XYZ file of C-alpha atoms in Angstrom:
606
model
C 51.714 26.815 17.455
C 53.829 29.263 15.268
C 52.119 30.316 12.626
C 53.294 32.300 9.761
C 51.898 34.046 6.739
C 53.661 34.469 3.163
C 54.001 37.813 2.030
C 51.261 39.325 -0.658
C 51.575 38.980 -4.153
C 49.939 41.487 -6.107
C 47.059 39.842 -8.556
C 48.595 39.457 -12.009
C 46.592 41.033 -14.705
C 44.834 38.975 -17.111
C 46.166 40.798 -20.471
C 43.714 40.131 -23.570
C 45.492 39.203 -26.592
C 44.347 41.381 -29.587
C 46.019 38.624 -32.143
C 43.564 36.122 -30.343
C 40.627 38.308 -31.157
C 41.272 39.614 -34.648
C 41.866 35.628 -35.567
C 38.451 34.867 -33.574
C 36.850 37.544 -35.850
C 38.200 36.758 -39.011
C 36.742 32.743 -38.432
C 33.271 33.820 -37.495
C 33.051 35.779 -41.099
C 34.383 32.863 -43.133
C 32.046 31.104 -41.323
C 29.004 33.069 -41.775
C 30.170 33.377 -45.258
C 30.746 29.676 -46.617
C 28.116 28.417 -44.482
C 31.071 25.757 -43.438
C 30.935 23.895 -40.339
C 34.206 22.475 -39.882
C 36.462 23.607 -37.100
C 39.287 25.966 -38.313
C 42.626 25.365 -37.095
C 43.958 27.021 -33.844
C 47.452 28.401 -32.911
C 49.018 26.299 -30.140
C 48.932 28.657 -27.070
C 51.904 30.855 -26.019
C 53.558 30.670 -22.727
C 52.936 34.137 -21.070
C 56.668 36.308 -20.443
C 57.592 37.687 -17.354
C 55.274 40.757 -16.300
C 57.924 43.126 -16.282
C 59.651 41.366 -20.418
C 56.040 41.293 -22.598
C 57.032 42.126 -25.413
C 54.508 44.727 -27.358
C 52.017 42.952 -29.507
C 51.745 43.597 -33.842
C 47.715 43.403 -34.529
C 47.775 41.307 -37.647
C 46.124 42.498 -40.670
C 42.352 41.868 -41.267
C 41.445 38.845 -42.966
C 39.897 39.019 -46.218
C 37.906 35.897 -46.752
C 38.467 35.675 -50.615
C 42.035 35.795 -50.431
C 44.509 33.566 -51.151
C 46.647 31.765 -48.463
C 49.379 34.185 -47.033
C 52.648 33.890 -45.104
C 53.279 35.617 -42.031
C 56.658 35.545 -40.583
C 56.162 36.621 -36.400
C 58.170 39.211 -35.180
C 60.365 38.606 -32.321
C 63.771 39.637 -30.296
C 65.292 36.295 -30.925
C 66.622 35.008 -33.992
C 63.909 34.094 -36.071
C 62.523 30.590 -37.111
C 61.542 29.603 -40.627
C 58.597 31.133 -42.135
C 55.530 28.925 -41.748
C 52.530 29.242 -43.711
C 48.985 29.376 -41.613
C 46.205 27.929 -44.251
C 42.377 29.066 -44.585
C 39.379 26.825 -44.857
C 38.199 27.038 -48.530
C 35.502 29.213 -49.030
C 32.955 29.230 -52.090
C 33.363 31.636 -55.022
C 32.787 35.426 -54.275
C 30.293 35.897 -57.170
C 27.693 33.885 -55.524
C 25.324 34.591 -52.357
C 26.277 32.334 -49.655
C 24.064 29.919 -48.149
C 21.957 30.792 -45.112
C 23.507 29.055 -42.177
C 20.854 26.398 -40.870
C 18.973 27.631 -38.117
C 19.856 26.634 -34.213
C 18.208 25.702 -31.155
C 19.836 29.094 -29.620
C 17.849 31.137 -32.299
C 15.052 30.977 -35.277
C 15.864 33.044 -38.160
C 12.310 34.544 -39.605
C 11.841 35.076 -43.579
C 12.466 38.882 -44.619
C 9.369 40.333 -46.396
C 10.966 41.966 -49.583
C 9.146 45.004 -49.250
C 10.849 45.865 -45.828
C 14.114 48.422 -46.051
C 16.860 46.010 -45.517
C 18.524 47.149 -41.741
C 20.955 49.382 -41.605
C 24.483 47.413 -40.031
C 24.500 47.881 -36.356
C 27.571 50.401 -35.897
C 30.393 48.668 -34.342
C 31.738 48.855 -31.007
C 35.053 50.437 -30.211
C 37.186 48.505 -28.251
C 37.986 50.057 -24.592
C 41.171 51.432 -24.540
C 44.177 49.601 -22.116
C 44.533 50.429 -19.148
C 47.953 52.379 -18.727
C 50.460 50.735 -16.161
C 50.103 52.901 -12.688
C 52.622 54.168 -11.853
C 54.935 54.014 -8.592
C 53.210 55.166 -5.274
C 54.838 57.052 -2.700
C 55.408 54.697 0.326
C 54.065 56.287 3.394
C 57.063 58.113 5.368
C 57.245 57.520 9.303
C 56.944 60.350 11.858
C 59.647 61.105 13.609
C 60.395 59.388 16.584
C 59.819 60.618 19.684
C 61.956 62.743 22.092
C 60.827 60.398 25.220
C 61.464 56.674 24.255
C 61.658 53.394 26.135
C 64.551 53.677 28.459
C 67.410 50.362 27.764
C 68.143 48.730 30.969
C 71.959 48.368 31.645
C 70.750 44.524 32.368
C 70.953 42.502 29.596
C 69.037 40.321 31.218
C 65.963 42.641 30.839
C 66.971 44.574 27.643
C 65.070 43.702 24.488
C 67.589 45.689 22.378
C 69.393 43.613 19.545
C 70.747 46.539 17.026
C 70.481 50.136 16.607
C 67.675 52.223 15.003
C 68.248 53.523 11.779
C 67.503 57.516 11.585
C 68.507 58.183 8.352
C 66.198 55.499 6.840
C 64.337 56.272 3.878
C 61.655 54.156 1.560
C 63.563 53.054 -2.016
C 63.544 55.424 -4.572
C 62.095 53.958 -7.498
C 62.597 50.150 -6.571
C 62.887 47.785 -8.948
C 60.349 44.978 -9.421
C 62.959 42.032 -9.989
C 66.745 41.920 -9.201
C 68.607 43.643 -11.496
C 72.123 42.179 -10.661
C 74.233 45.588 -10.244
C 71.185 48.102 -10.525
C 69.816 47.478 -6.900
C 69.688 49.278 -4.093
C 72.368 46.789 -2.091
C 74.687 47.721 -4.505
C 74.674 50.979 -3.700
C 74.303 51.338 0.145
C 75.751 49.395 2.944
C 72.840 46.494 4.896
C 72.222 46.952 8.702
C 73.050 43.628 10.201
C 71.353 41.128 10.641
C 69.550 41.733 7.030
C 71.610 39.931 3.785
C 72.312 41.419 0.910
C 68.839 38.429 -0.188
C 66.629 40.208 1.889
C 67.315 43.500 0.432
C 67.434 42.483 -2.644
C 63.731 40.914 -2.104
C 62.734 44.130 -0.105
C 63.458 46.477 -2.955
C 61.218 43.968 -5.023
C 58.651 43.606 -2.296
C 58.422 47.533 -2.236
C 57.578 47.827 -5.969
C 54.989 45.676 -6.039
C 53.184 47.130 -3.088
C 53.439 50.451 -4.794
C 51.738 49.156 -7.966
C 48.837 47.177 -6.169
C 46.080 48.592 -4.222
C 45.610 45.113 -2.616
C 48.969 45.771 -0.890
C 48.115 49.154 0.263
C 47.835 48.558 3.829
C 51.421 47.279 3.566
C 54.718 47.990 3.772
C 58.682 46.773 3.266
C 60.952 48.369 5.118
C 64.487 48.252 3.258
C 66.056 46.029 4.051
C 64.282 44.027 5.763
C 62.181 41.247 3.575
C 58.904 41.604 6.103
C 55.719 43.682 5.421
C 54.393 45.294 8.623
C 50.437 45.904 7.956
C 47.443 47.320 9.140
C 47.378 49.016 12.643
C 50.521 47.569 13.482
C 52.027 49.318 10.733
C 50.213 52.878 11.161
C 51.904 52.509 15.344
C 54.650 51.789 13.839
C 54.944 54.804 11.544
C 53.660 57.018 14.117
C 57.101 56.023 16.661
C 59.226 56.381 13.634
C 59.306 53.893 11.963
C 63.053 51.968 11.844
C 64.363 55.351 13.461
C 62.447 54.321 16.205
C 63.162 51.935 19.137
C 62.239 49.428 17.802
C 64.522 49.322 14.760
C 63.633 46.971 11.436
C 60.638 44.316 11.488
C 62.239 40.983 11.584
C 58.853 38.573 11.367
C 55.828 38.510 9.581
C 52.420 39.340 11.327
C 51.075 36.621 13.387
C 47.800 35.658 14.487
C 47.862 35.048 17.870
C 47.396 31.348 19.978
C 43.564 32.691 20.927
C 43.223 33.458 17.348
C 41.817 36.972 18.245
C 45.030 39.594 18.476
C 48.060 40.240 16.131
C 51.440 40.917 16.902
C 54.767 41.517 14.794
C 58.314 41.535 15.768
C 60.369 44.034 15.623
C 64.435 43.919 16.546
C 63.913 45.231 19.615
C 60.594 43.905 20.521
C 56.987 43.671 19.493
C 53.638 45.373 18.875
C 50.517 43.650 19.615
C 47.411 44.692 18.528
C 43.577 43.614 19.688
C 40.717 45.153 18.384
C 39.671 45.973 21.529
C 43.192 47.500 22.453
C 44.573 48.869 19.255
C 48.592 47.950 18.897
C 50.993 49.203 21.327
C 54.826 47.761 21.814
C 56.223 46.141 24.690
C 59.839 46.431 25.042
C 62.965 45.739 28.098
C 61.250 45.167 31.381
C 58.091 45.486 30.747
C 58.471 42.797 27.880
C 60.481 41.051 30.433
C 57.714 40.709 33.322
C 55.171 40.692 30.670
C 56.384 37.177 29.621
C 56.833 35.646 33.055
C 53.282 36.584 33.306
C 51.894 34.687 30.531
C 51.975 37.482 27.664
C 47.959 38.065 26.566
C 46.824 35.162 27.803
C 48.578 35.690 31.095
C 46.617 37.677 33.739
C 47.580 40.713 32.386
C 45.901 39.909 29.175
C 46.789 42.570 26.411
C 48.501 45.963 26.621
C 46.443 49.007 26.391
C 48.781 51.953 26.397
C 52.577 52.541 25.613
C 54.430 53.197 28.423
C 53.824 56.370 30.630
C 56.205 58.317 31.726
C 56.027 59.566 35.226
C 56.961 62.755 37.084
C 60.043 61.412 39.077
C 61.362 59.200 35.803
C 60.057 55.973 36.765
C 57.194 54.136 34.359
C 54.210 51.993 34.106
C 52.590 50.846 31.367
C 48.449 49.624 31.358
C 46.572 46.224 30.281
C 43.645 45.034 30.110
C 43.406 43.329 33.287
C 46.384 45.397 35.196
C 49.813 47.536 35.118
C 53.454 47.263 35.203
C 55.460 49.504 37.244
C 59.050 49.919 36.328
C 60.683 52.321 38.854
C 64.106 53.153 37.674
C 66.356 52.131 34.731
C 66.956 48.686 36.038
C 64.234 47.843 37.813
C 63.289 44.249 37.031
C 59.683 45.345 36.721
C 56.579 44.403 38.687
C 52.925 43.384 38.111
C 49.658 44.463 40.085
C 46.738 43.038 38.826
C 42.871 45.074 38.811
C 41.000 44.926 41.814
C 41.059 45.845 45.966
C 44.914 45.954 45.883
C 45.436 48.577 43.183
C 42.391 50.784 44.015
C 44.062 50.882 47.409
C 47.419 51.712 45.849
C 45.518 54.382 43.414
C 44.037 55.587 46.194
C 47.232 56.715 48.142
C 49.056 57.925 44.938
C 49.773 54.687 42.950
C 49.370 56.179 39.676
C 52.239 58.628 40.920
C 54.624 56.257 42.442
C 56.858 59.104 44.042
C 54.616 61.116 45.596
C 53.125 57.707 47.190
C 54.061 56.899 50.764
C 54.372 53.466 49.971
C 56.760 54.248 46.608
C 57.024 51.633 43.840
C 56.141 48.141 43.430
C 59.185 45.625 43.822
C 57.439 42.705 43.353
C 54.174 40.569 41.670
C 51.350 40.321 43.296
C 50.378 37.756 45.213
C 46.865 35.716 45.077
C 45.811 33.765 46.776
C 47.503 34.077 50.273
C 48.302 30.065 52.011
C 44.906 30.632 53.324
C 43.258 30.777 50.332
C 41.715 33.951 50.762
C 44.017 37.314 51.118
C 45.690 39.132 48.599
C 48.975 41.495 49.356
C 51.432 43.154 47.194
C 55.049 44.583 47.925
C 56.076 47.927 47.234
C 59.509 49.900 48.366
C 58.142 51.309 51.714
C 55.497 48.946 52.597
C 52.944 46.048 51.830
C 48.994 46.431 50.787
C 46.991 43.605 52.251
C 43.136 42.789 51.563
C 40.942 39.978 53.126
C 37.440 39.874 51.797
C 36.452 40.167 55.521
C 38.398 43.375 56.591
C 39.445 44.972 53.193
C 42.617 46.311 51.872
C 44.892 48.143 54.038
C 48.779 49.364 53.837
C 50.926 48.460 57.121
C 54.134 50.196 56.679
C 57.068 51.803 58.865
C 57.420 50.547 62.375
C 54.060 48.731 62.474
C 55.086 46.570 59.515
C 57.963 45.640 61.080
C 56.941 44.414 64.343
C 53.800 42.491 62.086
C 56.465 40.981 60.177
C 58.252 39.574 63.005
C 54.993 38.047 64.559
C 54.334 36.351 60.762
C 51.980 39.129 58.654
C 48.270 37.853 58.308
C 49.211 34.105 59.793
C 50.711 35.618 63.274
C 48.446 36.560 66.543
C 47.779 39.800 64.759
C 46.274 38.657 61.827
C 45.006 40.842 58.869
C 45.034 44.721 59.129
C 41.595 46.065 59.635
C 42.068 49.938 58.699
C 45.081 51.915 57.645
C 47.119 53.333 59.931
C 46.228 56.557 61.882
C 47.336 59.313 64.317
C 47.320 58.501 68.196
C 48.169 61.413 70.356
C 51.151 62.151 67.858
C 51.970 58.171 66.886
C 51.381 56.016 64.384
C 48.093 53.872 65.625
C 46.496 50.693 63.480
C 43.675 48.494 63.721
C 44.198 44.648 62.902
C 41.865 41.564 63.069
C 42.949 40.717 66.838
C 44.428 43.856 68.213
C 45.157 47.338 67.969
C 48.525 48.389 68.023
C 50.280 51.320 68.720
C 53.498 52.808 68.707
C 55.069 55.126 71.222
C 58.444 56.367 70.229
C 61.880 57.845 71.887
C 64.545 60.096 70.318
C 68.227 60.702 70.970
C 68.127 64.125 72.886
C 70.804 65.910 74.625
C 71.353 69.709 74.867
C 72.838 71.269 71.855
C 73.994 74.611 70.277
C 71.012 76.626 69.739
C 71.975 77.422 66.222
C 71.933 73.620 65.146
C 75.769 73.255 64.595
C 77.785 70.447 65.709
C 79.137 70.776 69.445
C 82.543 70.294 69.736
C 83.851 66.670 71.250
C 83.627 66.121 74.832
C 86.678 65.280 76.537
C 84.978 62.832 78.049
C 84.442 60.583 75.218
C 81.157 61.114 74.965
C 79.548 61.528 71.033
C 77.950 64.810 70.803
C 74.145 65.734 69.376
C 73.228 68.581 67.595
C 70.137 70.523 68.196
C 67.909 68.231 65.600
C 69.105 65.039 67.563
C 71.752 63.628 65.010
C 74.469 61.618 67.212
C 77.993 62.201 65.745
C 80.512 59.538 66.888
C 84.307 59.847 66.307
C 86.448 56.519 66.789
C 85.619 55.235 70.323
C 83.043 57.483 71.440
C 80.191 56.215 72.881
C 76.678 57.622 73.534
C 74.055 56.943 76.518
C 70.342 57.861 76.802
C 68.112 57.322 80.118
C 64.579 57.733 79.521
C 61.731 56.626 81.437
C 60.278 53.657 79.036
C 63.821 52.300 78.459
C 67.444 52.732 78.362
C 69.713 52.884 74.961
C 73.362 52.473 74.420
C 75.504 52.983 71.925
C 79.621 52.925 71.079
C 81.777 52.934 67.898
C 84.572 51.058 67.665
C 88.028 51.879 68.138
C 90.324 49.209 67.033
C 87.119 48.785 64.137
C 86.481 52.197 63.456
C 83.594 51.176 61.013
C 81.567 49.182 63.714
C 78.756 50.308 65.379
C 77.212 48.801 68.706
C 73.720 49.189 70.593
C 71.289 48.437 72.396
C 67.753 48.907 74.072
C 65.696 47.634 76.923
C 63.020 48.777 78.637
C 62.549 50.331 82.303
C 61.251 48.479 85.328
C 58.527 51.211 85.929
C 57.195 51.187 82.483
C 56.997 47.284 82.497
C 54.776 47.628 85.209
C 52.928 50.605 84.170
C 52.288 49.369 80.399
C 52.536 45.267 80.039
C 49.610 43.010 80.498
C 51.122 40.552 82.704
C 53.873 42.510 83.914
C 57.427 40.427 84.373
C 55.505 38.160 82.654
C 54.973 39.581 79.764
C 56.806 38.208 76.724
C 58.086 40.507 73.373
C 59.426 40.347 70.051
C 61.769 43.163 69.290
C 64.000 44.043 66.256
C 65.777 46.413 64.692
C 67.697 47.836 61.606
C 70.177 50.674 60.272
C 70.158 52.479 56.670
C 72.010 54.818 54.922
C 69.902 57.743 55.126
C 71.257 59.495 51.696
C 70.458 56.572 50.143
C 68.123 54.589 51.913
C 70.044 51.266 51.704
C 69.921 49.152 54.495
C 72.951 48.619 56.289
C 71.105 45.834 58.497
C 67.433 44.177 59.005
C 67.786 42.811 62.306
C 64.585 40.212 62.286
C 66.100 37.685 63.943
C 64.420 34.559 65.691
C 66.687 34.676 68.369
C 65.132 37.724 69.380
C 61.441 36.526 69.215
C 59.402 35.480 72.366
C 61.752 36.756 74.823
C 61.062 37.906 78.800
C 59.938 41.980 78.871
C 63.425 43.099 80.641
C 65.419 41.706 77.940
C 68.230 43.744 76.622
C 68.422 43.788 72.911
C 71.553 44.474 71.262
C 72.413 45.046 67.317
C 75.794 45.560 65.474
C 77.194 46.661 62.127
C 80.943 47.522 60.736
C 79.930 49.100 57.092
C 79.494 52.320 57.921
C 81.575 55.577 56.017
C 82.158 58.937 57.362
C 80.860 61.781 56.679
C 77.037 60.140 55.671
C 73.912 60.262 57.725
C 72.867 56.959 58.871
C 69.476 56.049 60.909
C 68.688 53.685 63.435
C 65.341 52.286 64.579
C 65.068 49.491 67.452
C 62.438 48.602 68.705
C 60.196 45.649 71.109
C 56.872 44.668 70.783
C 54.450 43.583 73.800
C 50.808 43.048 74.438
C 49.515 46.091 77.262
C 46.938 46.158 79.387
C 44.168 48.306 77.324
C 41.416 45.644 76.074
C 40.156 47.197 72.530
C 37.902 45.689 70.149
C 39.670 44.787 67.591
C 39.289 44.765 63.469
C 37.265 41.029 64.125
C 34.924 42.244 66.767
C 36.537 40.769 69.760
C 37.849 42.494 72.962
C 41.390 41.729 73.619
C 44.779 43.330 74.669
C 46.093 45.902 72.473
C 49.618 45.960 70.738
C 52.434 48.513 72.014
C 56.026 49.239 69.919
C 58.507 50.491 72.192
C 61.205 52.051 69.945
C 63.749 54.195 70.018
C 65.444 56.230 66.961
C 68.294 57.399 66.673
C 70.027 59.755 63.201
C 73.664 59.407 63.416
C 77.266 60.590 61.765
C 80.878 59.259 61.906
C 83.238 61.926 61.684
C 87.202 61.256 61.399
């Protein structure tokens, strides 16, 4: 339900007419004098003018109740209308003492003992003064805006933005109370769209009267738009600048919100909301974006309790009540994490810092519950936090998260992680609710200058490696690696100079040294290649087809996108059960996990 308030009228002052009075007085002395009771005759009521056309008032003459009947012609800016004559009760003759008015149930008038002093007249009041017309208050002049301001995404899609601040805005000088066709501000300056030359016209009045009521104090027009912004919403307002600001002109009333608690009023380029429990703070581009597909206050987020922060390496987040929103570049979409185990886990390896995190930014929502009704995990650029109410919350990134990912996260043999990852003889090591895994890791090696420059070509064919292990291929080259866990291969195309071939399988001797059932063991393996400058992915290799498969398979990957001249990385790798039994994150003894993977950096050079 929309609903939507009309705009404050100032109270209109009730303006005592002195005519009305003198008249009033003059009857109650004819009537004290004649003793009369009849009703004298009263002027038929005038319509009142426009506040800002009264007309000033003549105070007619005092009446002298032994006079004759006069003629009064009323003064006025009009033509006038024929004289009219306004007749008096008649009263007795002023040589005799009037009669003493007959005595009321209101009050009992006593006989006067004649040797009393008669009472000296009670002195008459003066009549207070009028009050003098206020004059114009000075509206209340915005800050100026800020030198660090809500970033516009380059997707519309996620921009708020509909027009352009205004900083050279300024409150009306002197506004007018009604339209003065040809004397208003609109006639003098050019209107920001989308405002009509109407709604300035009714802005410049709207300002005036705000400036002469002090019910309308905690208001304010901003020219031209025809919408007060009040309260707290209005003092945030001022304090980003007003319509220099980001948010440009008001274009809507204040509403109450649907749980009839908060406020909120839009701007052009988005709103401010405002709880008493919050204050008011805007939400604008993406974080207005994921705000809404949230629910807006009465989402899980509930109500914003900050602007948005700015953070060290440029991205943002912004707070609420029950949770944040991270936005990590200029168009990032925007992602929710909601208050409890996951985010203390994420503050707790530098979530409030995104960059200096391990695990980077969020990329997605949250996600609660898991299909089993119980876990909880959320996505970020590097990695996943998972929690289970048994084991906790836990990151699984890198290598580790790979290999999980191929065996199905929490709902594969390994099940949920039941620590974070930690340091095994030099490798990456992690407890989960059936096993603990480990990783044991080869890189490309091969004697190199001693100085860490490139060697030159073999004749051979063969790629060359430079003393920090980074394989550079030129167009057919090809490049071979014996170790004792397993064997890698790799080759760049010739007649595709772009394409890139490999593959990995492990040794007979370290099948039998290292797999639980030996030939019988089955793996999973996988594999992928990134731009290292840029950390795109150039392939995920997760692939079914490579699932389940007999402990001497060779696995192979490809990929043709690759430029010269850029530093690429690959990472391939199988997963097995070995023959350590460990007690795992749930208690039980079983077989522990091993990753056999190789990595390799690598470089095409023309």
């Amino acid at each position: 339900m929309t609903i939507s308030f009309r705009p404050l009228r100032p109270p209109r002052r009730r303006t005592r007419s002195a005519t009305k009075s003198l008249f009033t007085a003059g009857t109650v002395a004819l009537f004290l004098v004649s003793g009369t009771a009849g009703a004298l005759a009263q002027p038929a009521p005038t319509p009142s003018a426009a506040r800002d056309t009264v007309p000033a008032q003549r105070a007619p003459a005092t009446v002298d109740p032994c006079s004759t009947p006069t003629t009064t012609a009323p003064t006025t800016t009009t033509t006038a209308p024929p004289t009219t004559t306004t007749t008096v009760a008649p009263t007795p003759s002023c040589d005799t003492v009037p009669a003493v008015p007959e005595a009321t149930t209101s009050a009992v008038v006593p006989p006067v003992a004649p040797t009393l002093p008669a009472q000296a007249p009670a002195p008459a009041q003066e009549s207070p003064a009028p009050e003098p017309t206020p004059a114009l208050a000075d509206a209340p002049l915005p800050a100026e805006p800020s030198a660090v301001e809500p970033v516009e995404p380059e997707d519309d899609d996620l921009s708020s933005k509909t027009a352009e601040p205004d900083p050279d805005w300024a409150p009306t000088e002197d506004p007018s109370a009604t339209v003065v066709p040809g004397e208003m501000r609109s006639d003098r300056e050019g209107i920001p769209a989308p405002f009509t030359k109407e709604d300035a016209d009714k802005a410049e009045t709207m300002e005036a009267r705000q400036r002469m009521s002090r019910a309308a104090a905690g208001c304010q027009t901003y020219w031209p738009s025809p919408y007060e912004v009040c309260g707290v919403i209005r003092d945030k307002y001022n304090s980003l600048g007003g319509p220099a600001s980001f948010l440009s002109f008001p274009n809507s009333p204040e509403y109450t919100n649907p749980d009839g608690y908060g406020k909120r009023t839009q701007f052009l380029n988005g709103p401010i909301y405002w709880s008493a429990a919050t204050g008011a703070h805007p939400v604008v581009n993406s974080f207005l974006n994921r705000w809404q597909l949230n629910g807006y206050e009465a989402g899980r987020l509930k109500y914003p309790t900050t602007d948005e922060i700015v953070l060290p390496d440029g991205g943002r987040r912004q707070e609420f009540q029950q949770g944040v929103i991270y936005v990590a570049f200029q168009n990032a979409v925007g992602s929710a994490l909601i208050n409890g185990p996951l985010r203390d886990k994420y503050n707790s390896v530098g979530g409030l810092t995104p960059g200096t995190s391990f695990l980077g930014y969020l990329i997605q929502d949250q996600i609660a519950p898991l299909p089993d009704g119980q876990g909880q995990m959320a996505r970020f650029q590097n990695g996943v936090i998972y929690y289970h109410p048994t084991y906790g919350a836990h990151p699984v990134s890198g290598t580790i998260l790979n290999s999980w990912a191929l065996g199905g996260y929490e709902s594969g043999t390994w099940g949920y992680p039941g620590s974070d990852e930690y340091n095994e003889n030099g490798e990456p090591a992690q407890v989960f609710q059936n096993h603990v895994v480990n990783v044991e890791t080869q890189y490309a090696s091969d004697p190199a200058d001693p100085n860490g420059q490139p060697l030159a070509r073999q004749s051979d064919g063969r790629a060359t490696v430079t003393s920090d292990g980074q394989v550079q291929f030129y167009a057919g080259d090809s490049y071979s690696h014996s170790l004792t866990r397993g064997v890698f291969n790799a080759r760049r195309g010739v007649e595709d100079s772009r394409l890139l071939t490999a593959s990995w399988n492990l040794t007979q001797t370290y099948i039998l040294s290292k797999a639980a059932y030996g030939f019988n063991t089955m793996m999973d393996c996988s594999g992928y290649m990134y731009n290292a400058e840029t950390g795109r992915f150039l392939i995920q290799d997760n692939s079914d087809k490579h699932k389940n498969v007999p402990i001497d398979y060779r696995y192979h990957i490809s990929q043709s996108r690759h430029d010269d001249n850029t530093d690429y990385q690959m990472v391939l790798g199988c997963t097995f059960e070995n023959k350590t039994r460990q007690q795992a994150g749930s208690g039980n003894i079983g077989y522990g996990i091993t990753i056999a993977r190789y990595v390799m950096g690598y470089e095409f050079l023309i």
